[in-house]
Coordinates of C-alpha atoms and ligand atoms in Angstrom, one line a residue:
Chain F
M1 CA -21.6 51.2 5.3
S2 CA -20.6 50.2 1.8
I3 CA -18.1 47.8 3.2
N4 CA -20.9 45.6 4.6
Q5 CA -23.0 45.8 1.5
R6 CA -23.9 42.3 0.5
K7 CA -23.7 41.1 -3.0
K8 CA -27.1 40.7 -4.5
R9 CA -28.1 37.0 -4.2
L10 CA -29.2 35.0 -7.1
N11 CA -33.0 34.7 -7.3
K12 CA -34.6 31.3 -7.1
K13 CA -34.7 30.7 -10.9
E14 CA -31.1 31.6 -11.4
Q15 CA -29.9 29.7 -8.4
Y16 CA -31.9 26.6 -9.6
K17 CA -30.3 26.9 -13.0
Y18 CA -26.8 26.9 -11.7
M19 CA -27.2 24.3 -9.0
T20 CA -29.0 21.6 -10.9
R21 CA -27.7 21.6 -14.4
L22 CA -24.7 19.6 -13.5
G23 CA -24.8 16.7 -15.9
W24 CA -23.0 15.9 -19.0
D25 CA -23.4 14.0 -22.2
P26 CA -21.6 10.7 -22.5
T27 CA -18.8 10.8 -25.1
Y28 CA -17.0 7.5 -25.0
Q29 CA -20.0 5.4 -24.1
K30 CA -23.3 5.1 -26.0
S31 CA -26.2 7.0 -24.3
E32 CA -28.3 3.8 -24.5
D33 CA -25.7 1.9 -22.5
V34 CA -25.5 4.5 -19.8
Y35 CA -29.3 4.8 -19.6
P36 CA -30.5 1.3 -20.4
Y37 CA -34.1 1.5 -19.1
L38 CA -35.3 4.7 -20.8
K39 CA -36.9 3.0 -23.8
M40 CA -38.2 -0.3 -22.4
E41 CA -41.6 0.9 -21.5
G42 CA -42.3 2.7 -24.8
I43 CA -42.2 6.2 -23.3
K44 CA -40.7 8.8 -25.6
I45 CA -38.9 11.8 -24.2
H46 CA -37.5 14.3 -26.7
D47 CA -36.3 17.1 -24.4
W48 CA -35.3 16.3 -20.8
E49 CA -34.5 20.0 -20.1
A50 CA -38.2 20.8 -20.3
W51 CA -38.8 19.4 -16.9
E52 CA -38.2 21.8 -14.1
D53 CA -38.7 21.4 -10.4
P54 CA -41.7 23.6 -9.5
F55 CA -40.2 24.3 -6.1
R56 CA -36.8 25.0 -7.6
M57 CA -35.2 23.1 -4.8
T58 CA -31.5 23.1 -4.7
M59 CA -29.3 20.9 -2.4
D60 CA -28.4 23.8 -0.1
S61 CA -32.0 24.9 0.6
Y62 CA -33.0 21.3 0.8
W63 CA -30.6 20.4 3.6
K64 CA -31.4 23.6 5.5
L65 CA -35.2 22.9 5.5
Q66 CA -34.9 19.2 6.2
A67 CA -32.5 19.8 9.1
E68 CA -35.0 22.2 10.6
K69 CA -37.8 19.7 10.2
D70 CA -35.7 17.0 11.9
K71 CA -34.6 19.2 14.7
K72 CA -38.2 20.0 15.5
L73 CA -39.3 16.4 15.3
Y74 CA -36.6 15.0 17.5
S75 CA -37.2 17.6 20.2
I76 CA -40.8 16.5 20.3
I77 CA -39.9 12.8 20.4
D78 CA -37.5 13.5 23.3
A79 CA -40.1 15.4 25.2
F80 CA -42.6 12.6 24.6
A81 CA -40.2 10.1 26.0
Q82 CA -39.2 12.2 29.0
N83 CA -42.8 12.9 30.0
N84 CA -43.8 9.2 29.7
A85 CA -46.4 10.5 27.3
Q86 CA -47.5 7.0 26.3
K87 CA -49.6 7.3 29.5
N88 CA -51.5 10.2 27.9
I89 CA -52.9 8.4 24.9
S90 CA -56.7 7.8 24.9
D91 CA -56.5 4.0 25.3
A92 CA -53.9 1.3 24.7
R93 CA -56.1 -0.1 21.9
Y94 CA -54.7 2.8 19.9
V95 CA -51.2 1.4 20.0
N96 CA -52.4 -1.5 17.7
A97 CA -52.8 1.0 14.9
L98 CA -49.1 1.9 15.3
K99 CA -48.1 -1.7 15.2
L100 CA -49.9 -2.0 11.9
F101 CA -48.3 1.2 10.7
L102 CA -44.8 0.1 11.7
T103 CA -45.1 -3.3 10.0
G104 CA -47.2 -2.3 7.0
V105 CA -46.3 1.2 6.0
T106 CA -42.8 1.9 7.3
P107 CA -41.1 -0.8 5.2
L108 CA -42.9 0.6 2.2
E109 CA -41.1 3.9 2.8
Y110 CA -37.9 2.0 2.5
K111 CA -39.0 0.3 -0.8
V112 CA -39.6 3.8 -2.1
V113 CA -36.1 4.8 -1.2
Q114 CA -34.8 2.0 -3.4
G115 CA -37.3 2.9 -6.2
F116 CA -36.3 6.6 -6.3
S117 CA -32.6 5.8 -6.2
H118 CA -33.1 3.6 -9.2
V119 CA -35.2 6.2 -11.0
A120 CA -32.7 8.9 -10.3
R121 CA -30.0 6.8 -11.9
A122 CA -32.2 5.8 -14.8
F123 CA -33.4 9.3 -15.9
R124 CA -31.5 11.3 -18.4
G125 CA -32.4 14.8 -17.2
E126 CA -30.5 16.4 -14.4
G127 CA -33.4 18.3 -12.9
A128 CA -35.5 15.2 -12.7
S129 CA -32.7 13.1 -11.5
I130 CA -31.8 15.5 -8.6
A131 CA -35.5 15.8 -7.6
C132 CA -35.6 11.9 -7.4
Q133 CA -32.4 11.8 -5.4
M134 CA -33.8 14.3 -2.9
Q135 CA -37.0 12.3 -2.7
A136 CA -35.1 9.1 -2.0
I137 CA -33.4 10.8 0.9
D138 CA -36.8 12.1 2.2
E139 CA -38.2 8.6 2.2
L140 CA -35.2 7.3 4.1
R141 CA -35.8 10.0 6.6
H142 CA -39.5 8.9 6.9
F143 CA -38.4 5.3 7.4
Q144 CA -35.9 6.3 10.1
T145 CA -38.1 8.8 12.0
Q146 CA -41.0 6.3 12.0
V147 CA -38.8 3.6 13.5
H148 CA -37.4 6.0 16.1
T149 CA -40.7 7.4 17.1
M150 CA -42.3 4.0 17.6
S151 CA -39.3 2.5 19.4
H152 CA -40.6 4.3 22.5
Y153 CA -43.8 2.2 22.4
N154 CA -41.7 -0.9 22.1
K155 CA -40.5 -0.4 25.7
Y156 CA -44.1 -0.9 27.0
F157 CA -46.2 -2.8 24.4
D158 CA -45.9 -6.1 22.4
G159 CA -45.7 -6.5 18.7
F160 CA -43.0 -4.0 17.7
H161 CA -40.1 -6.4 18.1
D162 CA -39.4 -7.6 14.6
Y163 CA -41.2 -5.4 12.1
A164 CA -38.8 -6.1 9.2
K165 CA -39.2 -9.9 9.5
A166 CA -43.0 -9.4 10.0
H167 CA -43.2 -7.4 6.8
D168 CA -41.5 -10.1 4.8
R169 CA -43.5 -13.0 6.3
V170 CA -46.8 -12.3 7.9
W171 CA -49.8 -13.0 5.7
Y172 CA -51.7 -9.7 5.7
L173 CA -48.4 -7.7 5.3
S174 CA -48.1 -9.3 1.9
V175 CA -50.6 -6.7 0.9
P176 CA -48.3 -3.7 1.3
K177 CA -45.3 -5.8 0.4
S178 CA -46.7 -6.9 -2.9
F179 CA -47.7 -3.3 -3.7
G180 CA -44.0 -2.1 -3.1
D181 CA -42.6 -5.1 -5.0
D182 CA -44.9 -4.5 -7.9
A183 CA -43.9 -0.8 -8.1
S184 CA -40.2 -1.3 -7.7
T185 CA -40.0 -4.0 -10.3
A186 CA -41.6 -1.8 -12.9
G187 CA -39.7 0.4 -15.3
P188 CA -38.7 3.9 -14.2
F189 CA -41.7 5.7 -15.8
E190 CA -44.2 3.3 -14.4
F191 CA -42.6 3.5 -10.9
L192 CA -42.8 7.3 -11.1
T193 CA -46.5 7.1 -12.1
A194 CA -47.3 4.6 -9.4
I195 CA -45.6 6.3 -6.5
S196 CA -45.2 10.0 -7.4
F197 CA -48.6 10.4 -9.0
S198 CA -51.0 7.8 -7.9
F199 CA -49.7 7.1 -4.5
E200 CA -48.3 10.5 -3.4
F201 CA -50.8 12.7 -5.0
V202 CA -54.0 10.8 -4.9
L203 CA -53.5 8.6 -1.8
T204 CA -50.9 9.8 0.7
S205 CA -53.2 12.4 2.0
L206 CA -55.8 9.8 2.6
L207 CA -53.2 7.8 4.6
F208 CA -51.4 10.5 6.5
V209 CA -53.7 13.4 7.0
P210 CA -56.8 12.1 8.7
F211 CA -54.9 9.3 10.4
M212 CA -52.2 11.6 11.8
S213 CA -54.8 14.2 12.9
G214 CA -56.4 11.1 14.6
A215 CA -53.2 10.4 16.4
A216 CA -53.3 14.0 17.8
Y217 CA -56.9 13.3 18.8
N218 CA -55.8 10.3 20.8
G219 CA -53.0 12.1 22.6
D220 CA -50.1 10.7 20.6
M221 CA -48.1 13.9 19.8
A222 CA -45.0 11.9 18.8
T223 CA -46.8 10.1 16.0
V224 CA -48.6 13.2 14.8
T225 CA -45.3 15.0 14.6
F226 CA -43.5 12.4 12.5
G227 CA -46.6 12.1 10.3
F228 CA -46.9 15.7 9.6
S229 CA -43.1 16.1 9.2
A230 CA -43.2 13.3 6.6
Q231 CA -46.3 14.6 5.0
S232 CA -44.7 18.0 4.4
D233 CA -42.2 16.2 2.2
E234 CA -45.1 14.3 0.6
S235 CA -46.8 17.5 -0.4
R236 CA -43.6 18.4 -2.3
H237 CA -43.5 14.9 -3.7
M238 CA -47.1 15.3 -4.9
T239 CA -46.3 18.4 -6.8
L240 CA -43.2 16.9 -8.3
G241 CA -45.2 13.8 -9.3
L242 CA -47.9 15.9 -11.0
S243 CA -45.3 18.0 -12.9
A244 CA -43.4 14.9 -14.0
I245 CA -46.6 13.3 -15.3
K246 CA -47.5 16.5 -17.2
F247 CA -44.0 16.6 -18.6
I248 CA -44.2 12.9 -19.8
L249 CA -47.6 13.6 -21.4
E250 CA -46.4 16.7 -23.1
Q251 CA -43.4 15.1 -24.6
D252 CA -45.2 12.8 -27.0
P253 CA -48.8 11.9 -27.7
D254 CA -47.8 8.2 -27.8
N255 CA -47.1 8.4 -24.1
V256 CA -50.7 9.2 -23.2
P257 CA -52.3 5.8 -23.5
I258 CA -49.4 4.2 -21.7
V259 CA -49.6 6.6 -18.8
Q260 CA -53.4 6.3 -18.6
E261 CA -53.1 2.6 -18.1
W262 CA -50.6 3.0 -15.3
M263 CA -52.7 5.7 -13.6
D264 CA -55.7 3.4 -13.7
K265 CA -53.8 0.5 -12.4
W266 CA -52.1 2.3 -9.6
L267 CA -55.1 4.2 -8.4
W268 CA -56.8 0.8 -7.9
R269 CA -53.9 -0.9 -6.3
G270 CA -53.3 2.1 -4.0
Y271 CA -57.0 2.2 -3.0
R272 CA -57.1 -1.5 -2.2
L273 CA -54.0 -1.1 0.0
L274 CA -55.7 1.7 1.9
G275 CA -58.4 -0.7 3.0
L276 CA -56.0 -1.2 5.9
V277 CA -56.1 2.5 6.6
A278 CA -59.9 2.6 6.4
M279 CA -60.0 0.1 9.3
M280 CA -57.4 2.0 11.2
M281 CA -59.3 5.2 11.0
D282 CA -62.8 3.8 11.8
Y283 CA -62.0 1.0 14.3
M284 CA -58.4 1.2 15.6
L285 CA -58.5 4.9 16.7
P286 CA -60.4 5.0 20.0
N287 CA -61.4 8.5 19.2
S288 CA -61.9 9.1 15.4
P289 CA -62.0 12.7 14.2
T290 CA -62.9 11.8 10.6
S291 CA -64.5 8.7 9.1
W292 CA -63.1 6.8 6.1
A293 CA -66.2 7.9 4.1
E294 CA -65.6 11.5 4.9
S295 CA -62.0 11.2 3.8
V296 CA -63.0 9.6 0.6
E297 CA -65.4 12.5 0.0
L298 CA -62.6 15.1 0.4
Y299 CA -59.6 13.3 -1.1
I300 CA -61.2 11.2 -3.8
E301 CA -64.5 12.8 -4.8
Q302 CA -63.1 16.4 -4.5
N303 CA -59.3 16.3 -4.9
C304 CA -58.7 13.3 -7.1
I305 CA -61.5 14.2 -9.6
A306 CA -60.1 17.8 -9.8
L307 CA -56.7 16.4 -10.5
Y308 CA -57.9 14.2 -13.4
K309 CA -59.9 17.2 -14.7
D310 CA -56.6 19.2 -14.9
L311 CA -55.1 16.4 -17.0
E312 CA -58.0 16.2 -19.5
R313 CA -56.3 18.6 -21.8
Y314 CA -53.5 16.1 -22.3
G315 CA -56.0 13.4 -23.3
I316 CA -56.2 11.7 -19.9
E317 CA -59.7 10.4 -18.9
L318 CA -61.1 10.0 -15.4
P319 CA -61.2 6.3 -14.5
T320 CA -65.0 6.5 -13.9
D321 CA -65.4 2.8 -13.1
T322 CA -62.8 2.9 -10.4
I323 CA -64.0 6.1 -8.8
N324 CA -67.6 4.8 -8.8
T325 CA -66.5 1.6 -7.1
I326 CA -64.6 3.6 -4.4
I327 CA -67.6 5.8 -3.8
A328 CA -70.0 2.8 -3.7
E329 CA -67.7 1.0 -1.2
K330 CA -67.1 3.9 1.0
G331 CA -69.8 3.0 3.5
H332 CA -68.7 -0.7 3.7
L333 CA -64.9 -0.9 3.3
S334 CA -63.7 -0.3 6.9
H335 CA -66.3 -2.6 8.4
Q336 CA -65.5 -5.4 6.0
V337 CA -61.8 -5.2 6.6
W338 CA -62.2 -5.0 10.3
N339 CA -64.4 -8.1 10.1
I340 CA -61.7 -10.0 8.2
F341 CA -59.1 -9.1 10.9
Y342 CA -61.3 -9.8 13.8
N343 CA -61.7 -13.4 12.4
H344 CA -58.0 -13.9 11.8
T345 CA -56.4 -12.1 14.8
N346 CA -55.1 -15.5 16.0
A347 CA -52.5 -15.1 13.2
A348 CA -51.9 -11.3 13.4
A349 CA -49.2 -9.3 15.1
F350 CA -51.7 -7.0 16.8
H351 CA -54.9 -7.3 18.8
T352 CA -58.5 -6.7 17.8
W353 CA -61.8 -6.1 19.7
M354 CA -65.4 -5.4 19.1
P355 CA -66.5 -1.7 19.2
D356 CA -68.2 -0.7 22.4
E357 CA -71.6 0.9 22.4
E358 CA -70.2 4.4 22.1
K359 CA -68.2 3.5 19.1
M360 CA -71.1 1.6 17.5
N361 CA -73.2 4.8 17.9
W362 CA -70.4 6.8 16.3
L363 CA -70.3 4.3 13.4
S364 CA -74.1 4.5 13.0
E365 CA -73.9 8.2 12.9
K366 CA -71.1 8.3 10.3
Y367 CA -72.6 5.4 8.3
P368 CA -76.3 5.9 8.5
D369 CA -77.1 3.8 5.4
T370 CA -74.9 0.8 6.1
F371 CA -73.7 0.3 9.7
D372 CA -77.0 -0.6 11.4
K373 CA -78.3 -2.6 8.5
Y374 CA -75.3 -4.8 7.7
Y375 CA -72.6 -4.6 10.4
R376 CA -74.0 -3.8 13.8
P377 CA -76.0 -7.0 13.9
M378 CA -73.0 -9.1 12.9
F379 CA -70.8 -7.4 15.5
E380 CA -73.5 -7.8 18.2
R381 CA -73.5 -11.5 17.4
Y382 CA -69.8 -11.7 17.9
I383 CA -70.1 -9.9 21.2
E384 CA -72.8 -12.5 22.3
L385 CA -70.4 -15.3 21.4
E386 CA -67.6 -13.6 23.3
K387 CA -69.8 -13.3 26.4
K388 CA -70.5 -17.1 26.2
G389 CA -66.8 -17.7 26.1
E390 CA -67.0 -18.8 22.4
R391 CA -65.0 -16.0 20.9
F392 CA -64.7 -17.0 17.2
Y393 CA -61.3 -17.3 15.5
S394 CA -61.0 -18.6 12.0
E395 CA -58.9 -21.7 11.9
T396 CA -58.8 -21.9 8.1
L397 CA -56.6 -20.1 5.6
P398 CA -58.4 -17.5 3.4
I399 CA -58.3 -17.5 -0.3
I400 CA -56.5 -14.3 -1.2
C401 CA -56.6 -12.1 -4.3
Q402 CA -53.8 -12.9 -6.8
T403 CA -53.2 -9.2 -7.4
C404 CA -53.7 -7.2 -4.1
Q405 CA -53.4 -10.3 -1.8
I406 CA -56.3 -9.2 0.4
P407 CA -58.6 -12.2 1.5
L408 CA -61.7 -12.6 -0.6
G409 CA -64.0 -10.9 2.0
F410 CA -65.7 -8.3 -0.1
T411 CA -69.4 -8.3 -1.1
D412 CA -71.3 -7.4 -4.2
I413 CA -71.9 -3.8 -3.3
E414 CA -72.2 -2.3 -6.8
G415 CA -74.5 -5.2 -7.8
G416 CA -76.8 -4.2 -5.0
N417 CA -76.1 -7.2 -2.8
P418 CA -74.0 -6.0 0.0
H419 CA -74.7 -9.1 2.0
V420 CA -73.5 -11.6 -0.6
Y421 CA -69.8 -12.4 -0.9
T422 CA -68.4 -12.1 -4.4
H423 CA -65.2 -12.6 -6.3
E424 CA -63.7 -12.8 -9.8
T425 CA -61.6 -15.4 -11.6
S426 CA -59.4 -15.6 -14.6
E427 CA -57.5 -18.3 -16.5
F428 CA -53.9 -18.2 -17.6
N429 CA -51.8 -21.1 -19.0
G430 CA -54.6 -23.5 -18.0
E431 CA -54.6 -22.4 -14.3
K432 CA -57.3 -20.6 -12.5
F433 CA -56.6 -17.4 -10.5
H434 CA -58.9 -15.7 -8.0
F435 CA -59.4 -11.9 -7.4
C436 CA -61.2 -9.8 -4.9
S437 CA -62.6 -7.5 -7.5
K438 CA -62.9 -6.5 -11.2
G439 CA -60.2 -4.0 -10.7
C440 CA -57.7 -6.6 -9.5
K441 CA -58.7 -9.0 -12.3
H442 CA -58.1 -6.3 -14.8
V443 CA -54.6 -5.5 -13.5
F444 CA -53.8 -9.2 -13.6
E445 CA -55.0 -9.7 -17.1
K446 CA -52.8 -6.9 -18.4
Q447 CA -49.7 -8.6 -17.1
P448 CA -50.4 -12.2 -16.1
E449 CA -46.8 -13.2 -16.3
K450 CA -45.9 -10.8 -13.5
Y451 CA -48.7 -11.7 -11.1
T452 CA -48.6 -15.4 -11.5
Q453 CA -45.2 -15.1 -9.7
A454 CA -46.9 -13.6 -6.6
W455 CA -45.8 -15.0 -3.2
L456 CA -49.2 -15.9 -1.7
P457 CA -49.0 -16.7 2.0
P458 CA -51.7 -19.4 2.1
H459 CA -50.1 -21.2 -0.9
Q460 CA -46.7 -20.9 0.7
I461 CA -47.9 -22.2 4.0
F462 CA -49.5 -25.3 2.3
Q463 CA -46.3 -25.9 0.4
G464 CA -44.4 -26.1 3.7
N465 CA -42.4 -22.9 3.2
C466 CA -43.5 -21.1 6.4
G467 CA -42.4 -23.3 9.3
G468 CA -45.2 -25.8 9.1
A469 CA -48.9 -26.2 8.3
T470 CA -50.4 -25.5 11.7
I471 CA -51.1 -22.1 13.2
P472 CA -48.6 -22.5 16.1
E473 CA -45.8 -23.5 13.6
V474 CA -46.6 -20.6 11.3
L475 CA -46.7 -18.1 14.2
K476 CA -43.3 -19.3 15.4
W477 CA -42.0 -18.7 11.9
Y478 CA -43.6 -15.2 11.9
K479 CA -41.9 -14.5 15.3
I480 CA -45.3 -13.9 16.8
E481 CA -45.7 -15.1 20.3
N482 CA -49.0 -16.8 20.7
G483 CA -51.2 -15.3 23.4
V484 CA -48.9 -12.3 23.6
D485 CA -48.7 -10.5 20.3
N486 CA -52.0 -11.8 18.9
L487 CA -55.6 -12.5 19.9
D488 CA -58.0 -10.2 21.6
Y489 CA -57.0 -6.9 23.3
V490 CA -59.0 -7.9 26.3
G491 CA -57.0 -10.3 28.4
S492 CA -53.7 -9.4 26.6
P493 CA -50.4 -8.4 28.3
D494 CA -50.9 -5.0 26.5
E495 CA -54.1 -4.5 28.5
A496 CA -52.4 -5.5 31.7
M497 CA -49.5 -3.1 31.0
W498 CA -51.9 -0.3 30.2
N499 CA -53.8 -0.8 33.5
K500 CA -50.6 -0.8 35.4
L501 CA -49.4 2.4 33.6
K502 CA -52.7 4.1 34.4
N503 CA -52.7 3.2 38.0
N504 CA -49.2 4.4 38.8
Chain T
M1 CA -64.7 29.7 -13.9
S2 CA -63.4 27.0 -11.7
S3 CA -65.4 24.4 -9.8
S4 CA -62.6 22.5 -8.3
V5 CA -61.5 23.3 -4.8
A6 CA -57.9 24.1 -4.0
L7 CA -56.7 22.8 -0.6
L8 CA -54.0 23.4 1.9
C9 CA -53.6 21.6 5.2
L10 CA -51.2 23.4 7.7
Q11 CA -49.9 22.3 11.1
A12 CA -51.7 24.2 13.9
T13 CA -48.5 25.9 15.1
E14 CA -47.7 29.5 15.6
D15 CA -46.3 29.9 12.1
G16 CA -49.2 27.8 10.7
R17 CA -51.8 30.0 12.3
A18 CA -50.0 33.2 11.1
I19 CA -50.0 31.8 7.5
A20 CA -53.7 30.9 7.8
Q21 CA -54.4 34.5 9.0
A22 CA -52.5 35.9 6.0
I23 CA -54.4 33.6 3.6
K24 CA -57.6 34.8 5.1
E25 CA -56.7 38.4 4.4
D26 CA -55.6 37.8 0.8
N27 CA -58.1 35.3 -0.4
E28 CA -61.8 36.3 -0.4
G29 CA -64.3 33.6 0.4
V30 CA -61.7 31.1 1.7
I31 CA -63.0 28.5 4.1
I32 CA -60.8 27.7 7.1
T33 CA -61.6 24.8 9.4
N34 CA -59.7 23.8 12.6
K35 CA -59.1 20.1 12.9
P36 CA -57.1 18.2 15.6
A37 CA -53.5 19.6 15.2
M38 CA -54.2 21.0 11.8
I39 CA -55.8 23.9 9.9
Q40 CA -57.7 23.0 6.7
I41 CA -57.9 25.7 4.1
E42 CA -60.2 25.5 1.0
R43 CA -61.1 27.8 -1.7
E44 CA -62.5 27.4 -5.2
G45 CA -59.9 27.6 -7.9
R46 CA -56.9 28.9 -6.1
I47 CA -55.2 29.9 -2.8
E48 CA -52.4 32.5 -2.7
V49 CA -49.9 32.8 0.1
N50 CA -48.1 36.1 -0.2
A51 CA -44.8 36.5 1.5
S52 CA -45.4 40.1 2.3
T53 CA -48.6 39.5 4.1
V54 CA -47.2 36.5 6.1
S55 CA -44.2 38.6 7.0
E56 CA -46.5 41.3 8.3
V57 CA -48.6 39.0 10.4
L58 CA -45.5 37.2 11.8
G59 CA -43.5 40.4 12.4
R60 CA -40.5 39.0 10.6
E61 CA -39.1 38.2 7.2
W62 CA -40.8 35.1 5.8
D63 CA -39.8 33.2 2.7
P64 CA -42.3 31.1 0.7
E65 CA -39.9 28.2 1.0
E66 CA -40.6 28.1 4.7
L67 CA -44.1 27.0 4.0
Q68 CA -42.7 23.5 3.8
L69 CA -42.0 23.5 7.5
V70 CA -45.8 23.6 8.3
L71 CA -47.4 22.3 5.2
I72 CA -49.1 18.9 5.7
S73 CA -50.9 18.4 2.5
L74 CA -52.3 20.1 -0.6
G75 CA -54.8 19.7 -3.4
G76 CA -53.9 21.5 -6.6
Q77 CA -51.0 22.5 -8.8
V78 CA -48.2 24.6 -7.3
E79 CA -46.4 27.8 -8.5
E80 CA -43.7 29.1 -6.2
D81 CA -41.4 32.1 -6.6
D82 CA -39.6 34.5 -4.2
E83 CA -42.8 36.4 -3.4
Q84 CA -45.6 33.9 -3.5
F85 CA -46.8 30.4 -3.1
V86 CA -49.9 29.5 -5.1
V87 CA -51.9 26.3 -5.2
Y88 CA -54.6 26.2 -8.0
W89 CA -56.6 24.0 -10.3
D90 CA -56.6 24.6 -14.0
N91 CA -60.1 23.6 -14.7
Ligands
FE2_1 FE1 -42.7 8.9 2.6
FE2_2 FE1 -43.2 10.5 -0.6
ZN3 ZN1 -57.6 -7.7 -5.1

């Protein structure tokens, strides 16, 4: 059968070599003019060829695998819609976590598309550039599949109608927005450190894995499928990010302190952003498979520390202060963030509620040192007020952190006073700025010119840039329908719709 | 001697379960936990996924590249070639 004998195929290494080394050296333009951002951050690269994709991904295998992933995903989304599977979720409260995801996280994916497209153009090495292009396409896929998956819920529930505008305007969404803006206005090497390393490697698992597993636990197979489909790309991104960081560190010892500062900054910024996820996991999932504290133990105390240990040989040090803060806060974070949102749901694009007795018991069990002592009594007080018809909504605008844009609602946990609110301040050009934490103050003080430009929702509201100064005026500008998209879950049109769905 | 724990999270699908089975055969002392919709795999230092073992369990040819279809997340550095996918810590 010699006629059918196939030619021996190239092995992965050879194939990668032939399929990715497609660049050229500029001859009639100066290299600095073609790659204008390579030097601005002080990073020195001597040999771009030294970076190689650890997966040795080439475009042909990339398209094949991604097409397979998408085919699987869309067949599950179709089945979900055909079977009216929104009826099979644990409870309609769950849908509010998806609203937060669609308005908070999905637009971030799009920011990352822009960032990686820029980085792909800015980098000199073809291997690195191609990997960044593929990642940009991945992130676009994540953005699209998330919007497609959740569009099904939009047929039944409120709050999904204008996620893009919401992301640009609504006060708490300035938290993810400022994170994405900060990263994508940095130079190419800082962007890579921020997203590939700190966000992808250290934090995406915290975001996607327990939350998506939680979606499965609450009967939402459509969401778990997009989550895992996206996260399988993320695990490739994590590996690329780590190898890119090692490459930068190996190229020149002068790169080490610069990269260290970025790693510290972005670990903190990413962690603060995930405060939203802490609350989603512990409060917004009716059935929670894993607590925020348990996730911190696996992904920060185990994984993140192992990761830094691997980088010690390059001169990188574990940011001990940050890690200690994360560990100290792990028993408090989700409760404090939920408290902030419960008080401000009158201006949010989703509903909140107080945990029922069963949920409170779960929280006591998962947080034996903190929940009963600090948070259960507070929540029981809120429930008493609700019963008397005096459900409390804050009518004032919070002071928010100049760096992370989270309201100053955290307490002095590390100082041993978890019941006392605390914050930090700093002065720049004769003006005073406020921060939620030492970490955010530190980030600000390294680059005050950047963060003084932050678009802070309360300031903008008072300056008359958000439709007016009263809550109804601002809500209108947000495109949030008062009494429909916001306020308590109990008594909302969502609740009514859910009851109707369940009784048919 | 390594003290850091290498981690793989796989989707709990037919392929995912077969890969977990192959990992169990090839990696002594590995800890496998079933979670909602996923399989969590942990082992000190390193986890090896061998294409030949996975092919045997699945009863068909399997390429390490296909791991990406079921891989949710990982903790560790990665080495991949035509025969093997390894996730490991270097400390
Ligand atoms: Fe993504
Ligand atoms: Fe990513
Ligand atoms: Zn802050």
